[in-house]
PDB file of C-alpha atoms in Angstrom:
ATOM      1  CA  SER A   7      21.028 -57.223  15.574  1.00 62.00           C
ATOM      2  CA  ALA A   8      20.292 -57.897  11.930  1.00 81.00           C
ATOM      3  CA  SER A   9      16.771 -58.982  11.085  1.00 82.00           C
ATOM      4  CA  ASP A  10      14.691 -60.050   8.121  1.00 81.00           C
ATOM      5  CA  SER A  11      11.718 -58.140   6.704  1.00 78.00           C
ATOM      6  CA  LEU A  12       9.488 -59.533   9.457  1.00 77.00           C
ATOM      7  CA  GLY A  13      11.844 -58.469  12.222  1.00 78.00           C
ATOM      8  CA  ASN A  14      13.187 -61.956  12.919  1.00 89.00           C
ATOM      9  CA  THR A  15      16.768 -62.038  14.130  1.00 94.00           C
ATOM     10  CA  PRO A  16      19.057 -65.044  13.603  1.00 96.00           C
ATOM     11  CA  VAL A  17      18.554 -65.917  17.286  1.00 97.00           C
ATOM     12  CA  LEU A  18      14.776 -65.925  16.837  1.00 96.00           C
ATOM     13  CA  LEU A  19      15.011 -68.051  13.701  1.00 96.00           C
ATOM     14  CA  ALA A  20      17.385 -70.549  15.316  1.00 98.00           C
ATOM     15  CA  THR A  21      15.048 -70.776  18.308  1.00 98.00           C
ATOM     16  CA  GLU A  22      11.956 -71.284  16.146  1.00 96.00           C
ATOM     17  CA  LYS A  23      13.695 -74.101  14.237  1.00 98.00           C
ATOM     18  CA  ASN A  24      15.079 -75.640  17.466  1.00 98.00           C
ATOM     19  CA  GLN A  25      18.634 -75.297  16.148  1.00 98.00           C
ATOM     20  CA  VAL A  26      20.384 -75.520  19.517  1.00 98.00           C
ATOM     21  CA  GLU A  27      23.972 -75.587  18.234  1.00 98.00           C
ATOM     22  CA  LEU A  28      23.360 -72.609  15.961  1.00 98.00           C
ATOM     23  CA  LEU A  29      21.704 -70.740  18.820  1.00 98.00           C
ATOM     24  CA  GLN A  30      24.696 -71.429  21.074  1.00 98.00           C
ATOM     25  CA  SER A  31      27.083 -70.276  18.358  1.00 98.00           C
ATOM     26  CA  LEU A  32      25.164 -67.037  17.759  1.00 97.00           C
ATOM     27  CA  ILE A  33      25.090 -66.248  21.480  1.00 97.00           C
ATOM     28  CA  LYS A  34      28.787 -67.068  21.819  1.00 97.00           C
ATOM     29  CA  ARG A  35      29.451 -64.521  19.066  1.00 97.00           C
ATOM     30  CA  GLY A  36      27.511 -61.851  20.949  1.00 95.00           C
ATOM     31  CA  ALA A  37      24.033 -62.040  19.436  1.00 95.00           C
ATOM     32  CA  GLY A  38      21.346 -60.534  21.647  1.00 93.00           C
ATOM     33  CA  VAL A  39      18.841 -62.842  23.320  1.00 96.00           C
ATOM     34  CA  GLU A  40      16.269 -60.143  24.102  1.00 94.00           C
ATOM     35  CA  VAL A  41      15.482 -58.756  20.635  1.00 92.00           C
ATOM     36  CA  PRO A  42      11.751 -59.411  20.044  1.00 92.00           C
ATOM     37  CA  LYS A  43       9.777 -60.058  16.893  1.00 90.00           C
ATOM     38  CA  ARG A  44       8.571 -56.754  15.479  1.00 88.00           C
ATOM     39  CA  GLU A  45       4.814 -57.443  15.469  1.00 88.00           C
ATOM     40  CA  SER A  46       4.206 -59.850  18.355  1.00 91.00           C
ATOM     41  CA  GLN A  47       7.032 -58.610  20.601  1.00 93.00           C
ATOM     42  CA  GLU A  48       7.873 -62.249  21.384  1.00 94.00           C
ATOM     43  CA  THR A  49      11.448 -62.693  22.537  1.00 96.00           C
ATOM     44  CA  PRO A  50      13.439 -65.833  21.715  1.00 97.00           C
ATOM     45  CA  LEU A  51      12.670 -67.166  25.208  1.00 97.00           C
ATOM     46  CA  LEU A  52       8.920 -66.741  24.714  1.00 96.00           C
ATOM     47  CA  VAL A  53       9.191 -68.512  21.353  1.00 96.00           C
ATOM     48  CA  ALA A  54      11.219 -71.379  22.826  1.00 97.00           C
ATOM     49  CA  VAL A  55       8.755 -71.868  25.680  1.00 96.00           C
ATOM     50  CA  SER A  56       5.703 -71.733  23.415  1.00 95.00           C
ATOM     51  CA  LYS A  57       7.219 -74.300  21.042  1.00 96.00           C
ATOM     52  CA  GLN A  58       8.435 -76.470  23.949  1.00 96.00           C
ATOM     53  CA  HIS A  59      12.032 -76.328  22.725  1.00 98.00           C
ATOM     54  CA  GLU A  60      13.474 -77.201  26.117  1.00 97.00           C
ATOM     55  CA  GLU A  61      17.150 -77.132  25.106  1.00 98.00           C
ATOM     56  CA  CYS A  62      16.726 -73.698  23.543  1.00 98.00           C
ATOM     57  CA  VAL A  63      14.979 -72.513  26.707  1.00 98.00           C
ATOM     58  CA  GLN A  64      17.958 -73.651  28.769  1.00 98.00           C
ATOM     59  CA  VAL A  65      20.499 -72.065  26.416  1.00 98.00           C
ATOM     60  CA  LEU A  66      18.613 -68.761  26.499  1.00 98.00           C
ATOM     61  CA  LEU A  67      18.263 -68.835  30.285  1.00 97.00           C
ATOM     62  CA  ASP A  68      21.977 -69.614  30.640  1.00 98.00           C
ATOM     63  CA  ALA A  69      22.655 -66.591  28.417  1.00 98.00           C
ATOM     64  CA  GLY A  70      20.650 -64.359  30.748  1.00 97.00           C
ATOM     65  CA  ALA A  71      17.288 -64.142  28.987  1.00 97.00           C
ATOM     66  CA  ASN A  72      14.746 -62.162  30.989  1.00 96.00           C
ATOM     67  CA  ILE A  73      12.053 -64.466  32.392  1.00 95.00           C
ATOM     68  CA  THR A  74       9.624 -61.609  33.136  1.00 94.00           C
ATOM     69  CA  VAL A  75       9.469 -60.090  29.645  1.00 93.00           C
ATOM     70  CA  THR A  76       6.030 -60.007  28.003  1.00 94.00           C
ATOM     71  CA  ASP A  77       4.795 -60.089  24.434  1.00 94.00           C
ATOM     72  CA  LYS A  78       2.333 -57.697  22.778  1.00 94.00           C
ATOM     73  CA  GLN A  79      -0.567 -59.426  24.560  1.00 93.00           C
ATOM     74  CA  GLN A  80       1.194 -59.144  27.942  1.00 95.00           C
ATOM     75  CA  ASN A  81       1.911 -62.896  28.122  1.00 92.00           C
ATOM     76  CA  ASN A  82       5.097 -64.034  29.820  1.00 92.00           C
ATOM     77  CA  ILE A  83       6.619 -67.497  30.037  1.00 91.00           C
ATOM     78  CA  PHE A  84       4.470 -68.329  33.072  1.00 89.00           C
ATOM     79  CA  HIS A  85       1.273 -67.636  31.105  1.00 88.00           C
ATOM     80  CA  ILE A  86       2.494 -69.737  28.196  1.00 87.00           C
ATOM     81  CA  VAL A  87       3.353 -72.834  30.242  1.00 81.00           C
ATOM     82  CA  SER A  88       0.177 -72.801  32.310  1.00 72.00           C
TER      83      SER A  88
END
């Protein structure tokens, strides 16, 4: 997947901005939902959960996002929501 200088993919950026339709379109075109940010190792799902972007969370889960993945600090979605 293409990324910017910070390692953000279009899926990550769409998730951060809560752009649900764009996120759906990117996934439909084959964009990966597991590519993490370079530094933090946050995946789009971790970003969506941390920002409480519920629709993005659902889109990512429907696309098969891994719910057990962890970031650089070993946090997963269950740590973030608790």
